mmCIF file of C-alpha atoms and ligand atoms in Angstrom:
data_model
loop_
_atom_site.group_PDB
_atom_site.id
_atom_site.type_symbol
_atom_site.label_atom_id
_atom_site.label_comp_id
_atom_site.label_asym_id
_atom_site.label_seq_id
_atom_site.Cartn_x
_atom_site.Cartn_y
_atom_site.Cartn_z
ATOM 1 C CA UNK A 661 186.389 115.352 105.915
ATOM 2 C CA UNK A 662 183.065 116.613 105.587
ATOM 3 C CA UNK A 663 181.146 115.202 102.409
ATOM 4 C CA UNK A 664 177.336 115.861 102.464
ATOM 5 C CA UNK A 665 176.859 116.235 98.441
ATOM 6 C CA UNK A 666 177.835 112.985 95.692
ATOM 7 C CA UNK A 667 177.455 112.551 92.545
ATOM 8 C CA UNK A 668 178.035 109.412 90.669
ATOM 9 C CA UNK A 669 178.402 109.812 87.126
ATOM 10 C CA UNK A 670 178.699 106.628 85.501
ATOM 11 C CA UNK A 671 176.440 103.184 86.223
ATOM 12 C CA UNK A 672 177.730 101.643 89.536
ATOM 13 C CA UNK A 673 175.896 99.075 91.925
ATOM 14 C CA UNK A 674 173.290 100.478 93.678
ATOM 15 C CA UNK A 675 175.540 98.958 96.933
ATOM 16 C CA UNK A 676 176.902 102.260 96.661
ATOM 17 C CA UNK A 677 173.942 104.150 96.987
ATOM 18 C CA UNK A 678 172.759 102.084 100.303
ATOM 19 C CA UNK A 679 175.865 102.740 101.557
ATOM 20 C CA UNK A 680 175.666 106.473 101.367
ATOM 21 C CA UNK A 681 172.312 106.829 102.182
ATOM 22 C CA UNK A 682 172.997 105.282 105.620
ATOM 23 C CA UNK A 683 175.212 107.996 106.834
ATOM 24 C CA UNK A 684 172.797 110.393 105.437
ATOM 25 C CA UNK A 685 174.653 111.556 102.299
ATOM 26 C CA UNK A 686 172.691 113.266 99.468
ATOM 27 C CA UNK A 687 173.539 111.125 96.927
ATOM 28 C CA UNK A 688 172.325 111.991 93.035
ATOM 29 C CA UNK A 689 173.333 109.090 90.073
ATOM 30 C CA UNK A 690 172.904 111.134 86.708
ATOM 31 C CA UNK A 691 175.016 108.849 84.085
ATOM 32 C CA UNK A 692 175.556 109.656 80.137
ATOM 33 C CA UNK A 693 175.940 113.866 81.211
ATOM 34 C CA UNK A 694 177.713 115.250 77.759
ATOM 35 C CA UNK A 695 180.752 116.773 79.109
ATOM 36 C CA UNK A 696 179.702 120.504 79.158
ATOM 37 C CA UNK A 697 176.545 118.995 81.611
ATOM 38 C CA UNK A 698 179.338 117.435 84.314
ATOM 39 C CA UNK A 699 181.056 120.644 83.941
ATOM 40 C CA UNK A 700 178.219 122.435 84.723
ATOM 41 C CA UNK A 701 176.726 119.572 87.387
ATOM 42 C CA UNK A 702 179.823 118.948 89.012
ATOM 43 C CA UNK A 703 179.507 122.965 90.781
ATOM 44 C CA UNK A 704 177.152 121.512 93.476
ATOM 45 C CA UNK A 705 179.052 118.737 95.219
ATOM 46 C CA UNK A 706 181.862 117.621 97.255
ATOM 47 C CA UNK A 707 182.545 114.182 95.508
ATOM 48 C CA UNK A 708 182.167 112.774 92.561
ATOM 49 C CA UNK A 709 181.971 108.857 91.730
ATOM 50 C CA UNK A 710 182.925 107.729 88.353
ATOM 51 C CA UNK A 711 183.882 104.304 86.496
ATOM 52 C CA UNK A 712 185.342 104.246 83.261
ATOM 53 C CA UNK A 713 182.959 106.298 81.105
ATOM 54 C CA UNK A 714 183.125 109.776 83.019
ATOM 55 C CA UNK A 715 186.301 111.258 81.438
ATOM 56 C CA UNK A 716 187.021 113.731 84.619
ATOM 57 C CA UNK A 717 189.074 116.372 82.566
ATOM 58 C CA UNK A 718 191.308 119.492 84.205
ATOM 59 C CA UNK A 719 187.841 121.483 83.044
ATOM 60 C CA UNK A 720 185.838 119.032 85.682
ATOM 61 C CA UNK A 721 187.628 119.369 88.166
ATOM 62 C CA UNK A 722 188.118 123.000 87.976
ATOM 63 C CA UNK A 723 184.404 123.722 87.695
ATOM 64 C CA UNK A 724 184.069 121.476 91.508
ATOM 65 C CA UNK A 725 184.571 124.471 93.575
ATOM 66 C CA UNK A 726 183.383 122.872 96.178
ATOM 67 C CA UNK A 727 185.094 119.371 94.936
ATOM 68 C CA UNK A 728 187.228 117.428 97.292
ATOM 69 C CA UNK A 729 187.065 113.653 96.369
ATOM 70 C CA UNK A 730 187.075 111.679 92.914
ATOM 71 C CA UNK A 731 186.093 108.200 93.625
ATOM 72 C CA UNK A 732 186.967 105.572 91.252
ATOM 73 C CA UNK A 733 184.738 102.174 91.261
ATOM 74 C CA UNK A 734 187.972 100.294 89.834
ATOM 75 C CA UNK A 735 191.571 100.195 89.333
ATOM 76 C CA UNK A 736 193.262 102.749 86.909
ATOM 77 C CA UNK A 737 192.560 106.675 87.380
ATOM 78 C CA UNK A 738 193.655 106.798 83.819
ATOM 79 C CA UNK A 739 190.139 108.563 83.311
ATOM 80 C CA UNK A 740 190.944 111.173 85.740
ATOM 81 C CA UNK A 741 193.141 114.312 85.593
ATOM 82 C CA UNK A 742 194.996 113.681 88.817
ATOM 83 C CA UNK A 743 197.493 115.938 87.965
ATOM 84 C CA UNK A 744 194.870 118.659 88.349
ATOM 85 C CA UNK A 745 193.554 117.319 91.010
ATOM 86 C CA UNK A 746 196.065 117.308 93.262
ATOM 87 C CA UNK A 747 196.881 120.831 92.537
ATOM 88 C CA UNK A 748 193.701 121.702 93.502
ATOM 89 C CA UNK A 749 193.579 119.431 96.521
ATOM 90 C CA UNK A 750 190.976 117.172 95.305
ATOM 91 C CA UNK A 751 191.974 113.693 96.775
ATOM 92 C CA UNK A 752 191.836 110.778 93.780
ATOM 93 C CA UNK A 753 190.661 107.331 95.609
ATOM 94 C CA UNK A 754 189.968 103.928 93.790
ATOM 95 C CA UNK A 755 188.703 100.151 94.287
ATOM 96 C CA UNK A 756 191.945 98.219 93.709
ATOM 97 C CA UNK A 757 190.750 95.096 94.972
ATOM 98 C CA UNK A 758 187.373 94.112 93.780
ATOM 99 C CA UNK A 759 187.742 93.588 90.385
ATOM 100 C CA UNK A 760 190.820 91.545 90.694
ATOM 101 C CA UNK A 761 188.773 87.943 90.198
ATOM 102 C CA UNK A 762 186.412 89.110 87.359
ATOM 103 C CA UNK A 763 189.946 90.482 85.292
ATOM 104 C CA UNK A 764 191.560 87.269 86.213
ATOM 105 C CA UNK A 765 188.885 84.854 85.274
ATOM 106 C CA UNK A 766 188.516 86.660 81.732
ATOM 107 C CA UNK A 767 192.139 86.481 81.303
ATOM 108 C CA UNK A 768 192.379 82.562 82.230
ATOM 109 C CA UNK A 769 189.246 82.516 79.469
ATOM 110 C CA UNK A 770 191.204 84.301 77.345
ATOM 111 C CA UNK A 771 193.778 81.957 77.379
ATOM 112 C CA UNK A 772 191.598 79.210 76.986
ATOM 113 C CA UNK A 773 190.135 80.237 74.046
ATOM 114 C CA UNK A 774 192.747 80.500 72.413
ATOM 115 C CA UNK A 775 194.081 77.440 72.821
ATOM 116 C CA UNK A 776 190.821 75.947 71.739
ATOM 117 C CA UNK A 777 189.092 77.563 68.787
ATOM 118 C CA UNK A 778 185.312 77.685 70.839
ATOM 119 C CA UNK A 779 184.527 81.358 69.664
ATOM 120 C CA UNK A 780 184.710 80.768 66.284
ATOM 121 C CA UNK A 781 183.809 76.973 65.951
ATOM 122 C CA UNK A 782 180.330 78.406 67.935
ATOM 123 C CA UNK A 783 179.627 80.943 65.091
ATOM 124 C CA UNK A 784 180.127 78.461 62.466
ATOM 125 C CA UNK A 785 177.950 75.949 63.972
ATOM 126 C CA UNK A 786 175.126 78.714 65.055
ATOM 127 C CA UNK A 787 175.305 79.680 61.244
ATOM 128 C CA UNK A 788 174.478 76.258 60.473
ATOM 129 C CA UNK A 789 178.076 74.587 59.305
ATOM 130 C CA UNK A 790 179.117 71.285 61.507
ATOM 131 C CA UNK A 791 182.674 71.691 60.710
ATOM 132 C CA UNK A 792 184.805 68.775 62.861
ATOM 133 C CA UNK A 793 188.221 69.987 60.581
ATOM 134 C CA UNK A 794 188.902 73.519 60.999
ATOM 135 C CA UNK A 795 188.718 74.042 64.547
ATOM 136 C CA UNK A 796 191.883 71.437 66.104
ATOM 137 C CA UNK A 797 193.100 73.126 69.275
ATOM 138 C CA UNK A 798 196.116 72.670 71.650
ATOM 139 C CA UNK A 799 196.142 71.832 75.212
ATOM 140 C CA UNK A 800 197.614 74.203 77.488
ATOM 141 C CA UNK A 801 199.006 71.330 79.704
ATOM 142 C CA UNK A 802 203.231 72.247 79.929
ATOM 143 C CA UNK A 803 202.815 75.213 77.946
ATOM 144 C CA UNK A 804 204.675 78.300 79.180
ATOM 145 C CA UNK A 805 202.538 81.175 80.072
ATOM 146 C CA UNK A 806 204.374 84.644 80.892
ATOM 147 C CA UNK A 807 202.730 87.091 82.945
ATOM 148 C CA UNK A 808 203.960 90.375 83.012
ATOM 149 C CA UNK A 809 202.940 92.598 85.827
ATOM 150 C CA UNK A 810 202.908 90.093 88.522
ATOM 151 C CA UNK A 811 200.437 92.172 91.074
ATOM 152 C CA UNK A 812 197.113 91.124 92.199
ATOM 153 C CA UNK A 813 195.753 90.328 88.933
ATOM 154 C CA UNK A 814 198.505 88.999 87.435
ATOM 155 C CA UNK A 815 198.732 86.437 90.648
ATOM 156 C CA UNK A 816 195.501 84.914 90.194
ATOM 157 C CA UNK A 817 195.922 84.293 86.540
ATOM 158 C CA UNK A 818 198.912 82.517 87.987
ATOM 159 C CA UNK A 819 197.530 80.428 90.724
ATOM 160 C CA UNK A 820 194.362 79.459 88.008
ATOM 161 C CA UNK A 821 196.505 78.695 85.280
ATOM 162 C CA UNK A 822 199.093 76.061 87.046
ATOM 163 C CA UNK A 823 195.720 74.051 88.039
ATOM 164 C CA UNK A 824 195.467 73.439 84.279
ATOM 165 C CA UNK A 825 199.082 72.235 84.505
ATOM 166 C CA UNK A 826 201.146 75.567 82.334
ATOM 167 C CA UNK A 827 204.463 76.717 83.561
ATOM 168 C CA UNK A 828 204.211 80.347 84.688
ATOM 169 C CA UNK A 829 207.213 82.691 84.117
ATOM 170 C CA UNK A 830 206.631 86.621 84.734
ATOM 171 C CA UNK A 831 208.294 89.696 85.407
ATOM 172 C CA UNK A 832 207.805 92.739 87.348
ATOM 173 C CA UNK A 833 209.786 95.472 88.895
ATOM 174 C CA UNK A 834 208.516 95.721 91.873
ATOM 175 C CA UNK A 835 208.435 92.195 92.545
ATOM 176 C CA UNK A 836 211.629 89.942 93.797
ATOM 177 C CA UNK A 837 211.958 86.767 92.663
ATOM 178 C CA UNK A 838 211.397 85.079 96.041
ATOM 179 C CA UNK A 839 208.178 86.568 96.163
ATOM 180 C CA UNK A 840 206.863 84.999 92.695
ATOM 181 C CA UNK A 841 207.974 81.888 93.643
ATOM 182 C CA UNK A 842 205.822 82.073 97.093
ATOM 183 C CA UNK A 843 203.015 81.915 93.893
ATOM 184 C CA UNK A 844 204.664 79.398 91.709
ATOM 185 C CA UNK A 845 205.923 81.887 89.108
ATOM 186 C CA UNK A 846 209.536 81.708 87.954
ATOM 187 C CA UNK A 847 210.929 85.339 88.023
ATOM 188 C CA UNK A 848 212.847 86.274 84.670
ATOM 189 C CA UNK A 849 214.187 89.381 83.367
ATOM 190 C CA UNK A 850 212.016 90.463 79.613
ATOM 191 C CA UNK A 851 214.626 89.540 77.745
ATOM 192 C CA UNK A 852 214.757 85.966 78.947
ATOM 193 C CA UNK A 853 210.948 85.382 78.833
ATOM 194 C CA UNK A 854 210.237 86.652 75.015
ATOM 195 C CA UNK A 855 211.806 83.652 73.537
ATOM 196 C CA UNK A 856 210.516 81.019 75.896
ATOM 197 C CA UNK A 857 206.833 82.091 76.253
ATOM 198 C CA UNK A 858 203.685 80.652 74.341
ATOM 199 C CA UNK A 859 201.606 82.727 76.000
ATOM 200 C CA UNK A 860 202.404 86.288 77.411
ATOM 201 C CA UNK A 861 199.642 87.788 79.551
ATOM 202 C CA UNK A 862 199.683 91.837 80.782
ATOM 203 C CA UNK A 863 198.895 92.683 83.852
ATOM 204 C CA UNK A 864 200.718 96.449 84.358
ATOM 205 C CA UNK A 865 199.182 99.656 84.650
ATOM 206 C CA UNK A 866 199.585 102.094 81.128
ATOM 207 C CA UNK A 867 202.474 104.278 82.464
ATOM 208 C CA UNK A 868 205.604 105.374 80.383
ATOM 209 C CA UNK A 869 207.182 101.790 80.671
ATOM 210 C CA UNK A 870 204.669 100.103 79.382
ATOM 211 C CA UNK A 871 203.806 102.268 76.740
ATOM 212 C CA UNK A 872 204.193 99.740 73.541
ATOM 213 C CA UNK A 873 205.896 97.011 75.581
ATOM 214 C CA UNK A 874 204.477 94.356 73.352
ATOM 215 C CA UNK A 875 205.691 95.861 70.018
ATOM 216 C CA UNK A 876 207.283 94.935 66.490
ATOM 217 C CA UNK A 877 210.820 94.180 68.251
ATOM 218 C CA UNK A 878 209.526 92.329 70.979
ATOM 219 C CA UNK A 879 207.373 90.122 69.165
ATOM 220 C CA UNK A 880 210.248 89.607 67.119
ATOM 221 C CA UNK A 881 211.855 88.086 69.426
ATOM 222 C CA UNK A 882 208.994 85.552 70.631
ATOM 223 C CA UNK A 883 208.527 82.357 69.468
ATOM 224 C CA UNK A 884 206.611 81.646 66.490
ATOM 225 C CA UNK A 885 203.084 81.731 67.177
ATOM 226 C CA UNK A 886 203.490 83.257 70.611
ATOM 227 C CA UNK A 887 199.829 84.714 71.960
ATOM 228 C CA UNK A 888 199.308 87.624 73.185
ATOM 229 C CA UNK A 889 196.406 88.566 76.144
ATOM 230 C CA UNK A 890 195.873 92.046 77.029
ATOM 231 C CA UNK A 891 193.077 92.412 80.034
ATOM 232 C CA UNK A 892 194.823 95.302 81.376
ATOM 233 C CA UNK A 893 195.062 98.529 79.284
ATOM 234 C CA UNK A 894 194.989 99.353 76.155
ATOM 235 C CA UNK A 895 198.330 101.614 74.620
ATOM 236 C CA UNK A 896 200.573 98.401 76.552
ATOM 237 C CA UNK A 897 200.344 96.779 73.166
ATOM 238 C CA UNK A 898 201.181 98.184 69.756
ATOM 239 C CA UNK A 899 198.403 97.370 67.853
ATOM 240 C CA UNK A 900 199.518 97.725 64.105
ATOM 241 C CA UNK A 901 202.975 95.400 65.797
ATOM 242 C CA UNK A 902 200.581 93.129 66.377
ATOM 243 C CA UNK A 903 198.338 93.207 63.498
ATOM 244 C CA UNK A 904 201.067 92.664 61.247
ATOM 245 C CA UNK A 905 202.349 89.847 63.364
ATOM 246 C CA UNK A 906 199.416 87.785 63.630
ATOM 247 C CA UNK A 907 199.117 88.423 59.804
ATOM 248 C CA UNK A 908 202.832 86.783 59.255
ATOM 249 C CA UNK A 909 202.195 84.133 61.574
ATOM 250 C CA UNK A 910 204.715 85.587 64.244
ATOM 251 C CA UNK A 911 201.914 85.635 66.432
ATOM 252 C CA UNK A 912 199.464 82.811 66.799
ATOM 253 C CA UNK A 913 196.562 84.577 68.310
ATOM 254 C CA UNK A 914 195.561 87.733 70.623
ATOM 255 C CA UNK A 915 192.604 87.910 73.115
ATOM 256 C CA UNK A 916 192.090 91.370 73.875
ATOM 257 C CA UNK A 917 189.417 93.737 76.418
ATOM 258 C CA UNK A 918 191.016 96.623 76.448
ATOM 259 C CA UNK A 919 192.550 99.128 73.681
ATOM 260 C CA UNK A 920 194.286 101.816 72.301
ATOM 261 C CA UNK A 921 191.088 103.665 71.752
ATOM 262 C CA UNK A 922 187.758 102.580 73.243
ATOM 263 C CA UNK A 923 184.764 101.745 71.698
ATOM 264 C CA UNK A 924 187.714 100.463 69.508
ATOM 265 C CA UNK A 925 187.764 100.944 65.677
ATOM 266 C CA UNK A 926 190.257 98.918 64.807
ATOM 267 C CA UNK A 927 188.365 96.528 62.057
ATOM 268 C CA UNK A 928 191.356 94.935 60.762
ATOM 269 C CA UNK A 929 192.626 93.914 63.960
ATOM 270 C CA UNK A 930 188.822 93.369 65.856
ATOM 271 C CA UNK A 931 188.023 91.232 62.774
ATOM 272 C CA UNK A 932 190.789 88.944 62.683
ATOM 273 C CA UNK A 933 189.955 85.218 62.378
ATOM 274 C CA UNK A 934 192.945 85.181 65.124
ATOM 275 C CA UNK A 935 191.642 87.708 67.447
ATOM 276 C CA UNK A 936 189.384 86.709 70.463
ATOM 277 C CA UNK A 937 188.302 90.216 71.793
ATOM 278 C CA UNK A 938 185.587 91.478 74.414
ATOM 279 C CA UNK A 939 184.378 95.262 74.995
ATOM 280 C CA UNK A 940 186.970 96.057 78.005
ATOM 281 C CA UNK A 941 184.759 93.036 80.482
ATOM 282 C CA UNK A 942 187.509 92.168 82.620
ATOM 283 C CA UNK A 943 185.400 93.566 85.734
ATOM 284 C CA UNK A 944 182.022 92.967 84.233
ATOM 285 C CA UNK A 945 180.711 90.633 86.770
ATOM 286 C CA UNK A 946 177.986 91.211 89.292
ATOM 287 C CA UNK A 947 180.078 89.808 91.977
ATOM 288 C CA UNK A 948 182.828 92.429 90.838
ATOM 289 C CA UNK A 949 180.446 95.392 90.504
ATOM 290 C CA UNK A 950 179.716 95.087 93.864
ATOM 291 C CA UNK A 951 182.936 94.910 95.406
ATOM 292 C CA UNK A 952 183.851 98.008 93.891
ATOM 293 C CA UNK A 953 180.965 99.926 94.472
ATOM 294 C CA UNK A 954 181.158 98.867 97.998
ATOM 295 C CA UNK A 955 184.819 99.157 98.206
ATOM 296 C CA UNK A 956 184.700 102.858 97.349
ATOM 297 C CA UNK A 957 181.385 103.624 99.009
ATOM 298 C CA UNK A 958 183.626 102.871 102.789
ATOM 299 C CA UNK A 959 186.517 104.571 101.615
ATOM 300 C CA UNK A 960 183.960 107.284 101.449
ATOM 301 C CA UNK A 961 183.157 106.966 104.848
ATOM 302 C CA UNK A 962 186.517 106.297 106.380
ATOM 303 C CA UNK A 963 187.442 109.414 104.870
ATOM 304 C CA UNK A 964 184.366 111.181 106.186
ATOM 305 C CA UNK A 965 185.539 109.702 109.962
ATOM 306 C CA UNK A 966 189.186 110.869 109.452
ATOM 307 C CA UNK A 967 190.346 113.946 111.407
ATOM 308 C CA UNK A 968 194.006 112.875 110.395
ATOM 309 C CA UNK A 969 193.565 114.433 106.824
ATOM 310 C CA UNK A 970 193.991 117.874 106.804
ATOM 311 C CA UNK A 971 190.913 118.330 104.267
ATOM 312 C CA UNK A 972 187.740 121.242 105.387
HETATM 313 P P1 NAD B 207 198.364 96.034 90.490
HETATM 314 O O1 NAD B 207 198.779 97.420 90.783
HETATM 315 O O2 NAD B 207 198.027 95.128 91.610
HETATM 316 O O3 NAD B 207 199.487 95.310 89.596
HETATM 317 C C1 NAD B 207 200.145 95.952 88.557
HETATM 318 C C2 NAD B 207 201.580 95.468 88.602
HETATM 319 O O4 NAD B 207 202.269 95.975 87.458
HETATM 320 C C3 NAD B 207 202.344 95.971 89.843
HETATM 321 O O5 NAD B 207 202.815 94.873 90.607
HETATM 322 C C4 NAD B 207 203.486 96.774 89.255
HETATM 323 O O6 NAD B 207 204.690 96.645 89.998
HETATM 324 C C5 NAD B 207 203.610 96.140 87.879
HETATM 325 N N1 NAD B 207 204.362 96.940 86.928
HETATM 326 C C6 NAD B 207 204.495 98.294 86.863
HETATM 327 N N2 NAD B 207 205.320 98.627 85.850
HETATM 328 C C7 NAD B 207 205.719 97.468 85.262
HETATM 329 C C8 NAD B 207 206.558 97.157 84.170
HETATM 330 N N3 NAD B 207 207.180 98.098 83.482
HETATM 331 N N4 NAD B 207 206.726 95.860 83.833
HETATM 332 C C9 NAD B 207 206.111 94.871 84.532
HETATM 333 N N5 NAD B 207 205.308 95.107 85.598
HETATM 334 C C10 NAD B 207 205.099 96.386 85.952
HETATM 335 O O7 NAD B 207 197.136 96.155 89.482
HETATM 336 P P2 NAD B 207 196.059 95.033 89.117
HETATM 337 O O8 NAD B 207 194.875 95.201 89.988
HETATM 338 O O9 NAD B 207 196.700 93.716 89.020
HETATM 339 O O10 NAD B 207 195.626 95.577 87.663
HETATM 340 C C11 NAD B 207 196.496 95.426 86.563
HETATM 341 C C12 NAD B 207 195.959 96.220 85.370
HETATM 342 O O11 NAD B 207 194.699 95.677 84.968
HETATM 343 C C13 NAD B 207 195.712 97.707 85.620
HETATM 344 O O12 NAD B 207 196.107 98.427 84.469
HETATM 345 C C14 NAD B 207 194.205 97.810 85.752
HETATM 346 O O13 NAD B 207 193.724 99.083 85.412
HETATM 347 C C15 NAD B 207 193.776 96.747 84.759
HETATM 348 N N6 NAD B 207 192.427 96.230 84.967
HETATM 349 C C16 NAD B 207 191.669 96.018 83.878
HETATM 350 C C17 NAD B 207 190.401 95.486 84.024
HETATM 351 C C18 NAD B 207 189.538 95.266 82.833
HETATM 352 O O14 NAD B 207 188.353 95.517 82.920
HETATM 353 N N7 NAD B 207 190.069 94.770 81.734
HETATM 354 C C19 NAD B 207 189.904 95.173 85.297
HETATM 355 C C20 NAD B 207 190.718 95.394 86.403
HETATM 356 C C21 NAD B 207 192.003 95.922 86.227
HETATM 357 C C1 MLT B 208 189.631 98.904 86.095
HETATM 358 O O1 MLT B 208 190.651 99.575 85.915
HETATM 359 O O2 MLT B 208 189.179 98.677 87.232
HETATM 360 C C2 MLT B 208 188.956 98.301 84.937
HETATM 361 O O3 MLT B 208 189.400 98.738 83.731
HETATM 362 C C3 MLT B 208 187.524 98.045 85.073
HETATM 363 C C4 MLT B 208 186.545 99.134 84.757
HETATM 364 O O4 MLT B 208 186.752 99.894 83.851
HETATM 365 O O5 MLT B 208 185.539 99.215 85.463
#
């Protein structure tokens, strides 16, 4: 595939950049563009890197004439109209595997917080109260932690979280039970983890089945003060369900990155003394940001020494 022309719309590692350059590709890094600016950028080049901010609408990609790669310097293509795309043979590429750490290490911190109150006992103390009574925690030692989506993320969370001792139970589709087991989780079917988890972790992509999975039924049928972690995507949880939940007591705490909307406006639910939330982190690390931005950069450059793709 030829590729002599990239943008890269959103703020990546300049690892990418060195990358490119080697091989002699023009490579231009305009971030923030409004979208009528990409629409009318996007007309000079053959590829287009993006993280999370770039939405890369049907109008985007129909404007690349000359478009015939989307990069993406993480996981979900959620961002990007592959639909559109495809039908206009622009091939949709992403990072999988360098964020995977960063997500699981804010997920295990997730959980940790919310066993032990150190968010909001900070605040207190940093406004100038020494309060020793409000802030009792639990140890997560024999607690059961349930991950659902039991891929690359979801695997480390697993492996990190038995060092401190917690029983992990998941579920996934795609995933037989021998397999979990060959990472210490105990494979159970949804309707056999609900009751016994005190944690449930998500670790699945936003597709139709996991629209809403943690909702007002399925909370229902969680133990009291189950809590809920959502590093994945937002739209997986319902977050009125949960609102009202943690309000009744059904749920004992959430630590979310990601949501249904982003920046999220949710005050009620951002603002709740139960809530332990972050502005979608999970792959904000340095270490991570690399990764990715070399991770896509030589996909870039395999694709550029492929013949076997029939791509101009
Ligand atoms: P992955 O593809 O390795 O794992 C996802 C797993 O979900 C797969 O094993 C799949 O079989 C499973 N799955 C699909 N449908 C399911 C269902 N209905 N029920 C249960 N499991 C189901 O992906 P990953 O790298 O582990 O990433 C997981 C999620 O985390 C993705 O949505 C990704 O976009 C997100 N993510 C978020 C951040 C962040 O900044 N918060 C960082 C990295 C990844
Ligand atoms: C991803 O899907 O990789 C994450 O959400 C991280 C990001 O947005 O960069």
């Amino acid at each position: 595939m030829n590729i002599s022309k990239v943008l890269i719309s959103d703020a990546l590692d300049k690892a990418a950049v060195d990358i490119l350059l080697k091989r002699n590709i023009i490579v231009d890094v305009k971030t923030k563009l409004t979208p009528a600016e990409l629409i009318e950028t996007i007309k000079d080049y053959d590829a287009l890197i993006v993280r999370s901010a770039t939405r890369v609408t049907k109008e985007v990609i129909e404007a690349g004439k000359k478009l015939k790669v989307i990069g993406r310097a993480g996981v979900g293509v959620d961002n990007i109209d592959v639909e559109t795309a495809t039908k206009n043979r622009v091939l949709v590429i992403n990072a999988p595997g360098g964020n995977t750490i960063a997500a699981a290490e804010l997920t295990c911190i997730m959980v940790l917080s919310l066993a032990r109150p150190v968010v909001a006992a900070c605040s207190k103390l940093k406004s100038g109260v020494w309060d020793k009574e409000s802030f009792k925690g639990s140890e997560v030692l024999d607690k059961t932690l349930a991950i659902i989506g039991l891929g690359r993320i979801g695997r480390e969370v697993a492996r990190r979280m038995q060092a401190f001792g917690m029983r992990t139970i998941g579920y996934d589709p795609f995933v037989t039970p021998d397999v979990a087991q060959s990472f210490g989780v105990e494979f159970m079917e949804l309707e056999k983890i609900w009751p016994l988890a005190d944690y449930i972790t998500l670790h699945v992509p936003l597709i139709e089945s996991t629209r809403g999975l943690i909702n007002s039924v399925t909370l229902n049928k969680c133990k009291k003060g189950v809590k809920i972690i959502n590093c994945s995507r937002g739209g997986t949880v319902d977050e009125k369900s949960l609102l009202e939940a943690l309000n009744s007591g059904q749920a004992g705490g959430a630590g979310l990155d990601v949501f249904e909307e982003e920046p999220c406006k949710f005050t009620e639910l951002l603002e709740h003394p139960k809530v332990v939330c972050t502005p979608h982190l999970g792959a904000s690390t340095k270490e991570a940001q690399i990764k990715v931005a070399e991770e896509i950069s030589f996909q870039f450059l395999t694709l550029m020494d492929s013949d076997s793709l029939n791509v101009p």
